[in-house]
Phi, psi and omega in degrees: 000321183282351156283337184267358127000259182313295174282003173284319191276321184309324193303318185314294182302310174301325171270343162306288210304333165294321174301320189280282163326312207285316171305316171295334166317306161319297179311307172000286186270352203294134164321116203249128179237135264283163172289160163322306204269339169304289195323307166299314202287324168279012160197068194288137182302110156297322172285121184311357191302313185272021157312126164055035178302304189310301197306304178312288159323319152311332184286318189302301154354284192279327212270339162307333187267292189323325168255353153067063180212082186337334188305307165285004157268318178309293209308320163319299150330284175321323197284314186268348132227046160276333170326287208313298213307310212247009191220329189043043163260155173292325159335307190248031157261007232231295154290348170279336200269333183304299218285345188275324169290359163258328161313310181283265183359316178290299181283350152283006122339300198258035171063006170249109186275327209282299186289320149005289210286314185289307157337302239277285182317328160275349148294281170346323192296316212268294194313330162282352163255014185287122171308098165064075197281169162251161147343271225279313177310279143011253229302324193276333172277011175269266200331313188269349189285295181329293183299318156309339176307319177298346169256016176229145212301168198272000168249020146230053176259338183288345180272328171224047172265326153309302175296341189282290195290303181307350170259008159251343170309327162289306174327314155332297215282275332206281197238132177243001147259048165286094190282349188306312197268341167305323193284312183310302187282012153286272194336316191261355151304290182326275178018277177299143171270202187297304171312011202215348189108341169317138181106305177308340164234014163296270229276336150332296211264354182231333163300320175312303176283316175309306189268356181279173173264172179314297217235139154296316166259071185346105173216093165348330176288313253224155170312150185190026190244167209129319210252317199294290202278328162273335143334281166312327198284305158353298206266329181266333109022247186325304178309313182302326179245021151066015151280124186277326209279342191285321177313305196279359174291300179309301173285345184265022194244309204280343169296343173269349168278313200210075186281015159256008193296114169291329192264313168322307190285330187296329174289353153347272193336305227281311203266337173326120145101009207246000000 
C-alpha cells in the first residue's frame, strides 16, 4: 500500500509540473489586447452605470460586513450582470470579477469558506476567459489567482504562487506603469514564506506601486486600486520585521494621501510608543 502511495503522489506531482509548464506557455503566447483607456478614447460608454464603479463596489463591500449581510455586495454583482447581458463589454466582466473577489473576501470572513471558494473561482473563471486580456485584466486576475491559493492543497500552492508572479509579470511587460501589477507581486512576495523565497522583494514591488500614479488618466470608469492596498501592505511589512521609523514613514505618508483608508488607519495602534 505504501508503494502505491509513493506513486500516486509522484504520479500527482508530475501532472502539477505538466499543468505549470503548460500554463506558462499559454500566458506566454496568449493574444495581448488594447488597454482600458484605448478602448474608452475610441468608444466611450454612454450610460453612467459604471461610474465610480471600483468606489461602489467597495462600499457595498463594507457596508455587507458592517451588517453581516451578503445583499449589498450580491446586488451589486447583479446589477452588473444584467449590464453585460445588455451592453456585452469586457469592462464590466472585468468589474463583475473585481466585485465577485470581495464577495469571497466577505464570506470568508464570515467563516463560510465553501461559499469563499465559489465567489473566488467565478471571479477566476471569468478573468480567465477573457479574450486578448490586458495590462489591467492581468494584474486583477494575479491578484484573485493569489487570493485562491488559500483553496487549494499546500502542494500545489508553490505551482500557483508561481502562476501568480507570471501574470502580473505579464501586466509589466503590456504597461510597465501599472501600479496594479507591482502591489500583486509585492503581495504575493509579502506571501511566500522565506523557505520558499519569500520577503525578498516587497519592498521593491510595493515602493513601485507607491510612486506611479493610479491612474494615467483620470477616468471614473477605469481601474484605480492598488496604491492604497501597498501602503498597507508596506507598513505591515515593515512592523513584522519591527523597522519602526520605515513603518511610521509609510504610514503617515499614506494616511495623508488616504486619510480614509480603513485598513491603513487600524494599524496606527501598532505603531504607538514605537
Amino acid at each position: 500500500m505504501k508503494r502505491v502511495s509513493i506513486i500516486s503522489v509522484f504520479i500527482c506531482i508530475g501532472m502539477a509540473i505538466f499543468m505549470f509548464f503548460s500554463s506558462q506557455m499559454a500566458i506566454a503566447n496568449e493574444p495581448i489586447g488594447p488597454s482600458y483607456d484605448a478602448i474608452w478614447e475610441a468608444q466611450p460608454a454612454k450610460d453612467s452605470s459604471l461610474v465610480n464603479i471600483q468606489d461602489r463596489i467597495y462600499q457595498s463591500f463594507v457596508q455587507s460586513f458592517i451588517q453581516q449581510q451578503e445583499q449589498p455586495i450580491s446586488e451589486i454583482i447583479t446589477e452588473l450582470a444584467v449590464l453585460d447581458k445588455e451592453k456585452n463589454q469586457k469592462l464590466i466582466r472585468y468589474w463583475m470579477s473585481y466585485a465577485e473577489y470581495y464577495h469571497s473576501i466577505f464570506h470568508l470572513q464570515n467563516d463560510n469558506k465553501e461559499a469563499a471558494k465559489k465567489a473566488c473561482m467565478s471571479s477566476l473563471g471569468r478573468l480567465e476567459k477573457l479574450k486578448g486580456k490586458n495590462s489591467e485584466d492581468y494584474a486583477l486576475l494575479a491578484m484573485v489567482q493569489s487570493f485562491a491559493i488559500q483553496f487549494v492543497s499546500p502542494m500545489k500552492a508553490p505551482f500557483i504562487s508561481s502562476k501568480v508572479k507570471k501574470y502580473a509579470e505579464k501586466a509589466i511587460s503590456i504597461d510597465d506603469q501599472n501600479p496594479r501589477a507591482y502591489y500583486v507581486l509585492g503581495s504575493n512576495d509579502y506571501y511566500t514564506p522565506e523557505q520558499y523565497g519569500g520577503g525578498k522583494k516587497v519592498v521593491e514591488y510595493l515602493s513601485k506601486a507607491i510612486d506611479l500614479p493610479e491612474q494615467a488618466v483620470s477616468n471614473p470608469y477605469l481601474p484605480s486600486w492598488g496604491k492604497q492596498e501597498a501602503y498597507e501592505m508596506i507598513v505591515k511589512f515593515f512592523i513584522k520585521k519591527e523597522q519602526w521609523e520605515e513603518a511610521k514613514q509609510y504610514f503617515q505618508q499614506g494616511v495623508e494621501a488616504y486619510p480614509e483608508n480603513y485598513q491603513l488607519n487600524k494599524l496606527a495602534s501598532k505603531l504607538v510608543g514605537k
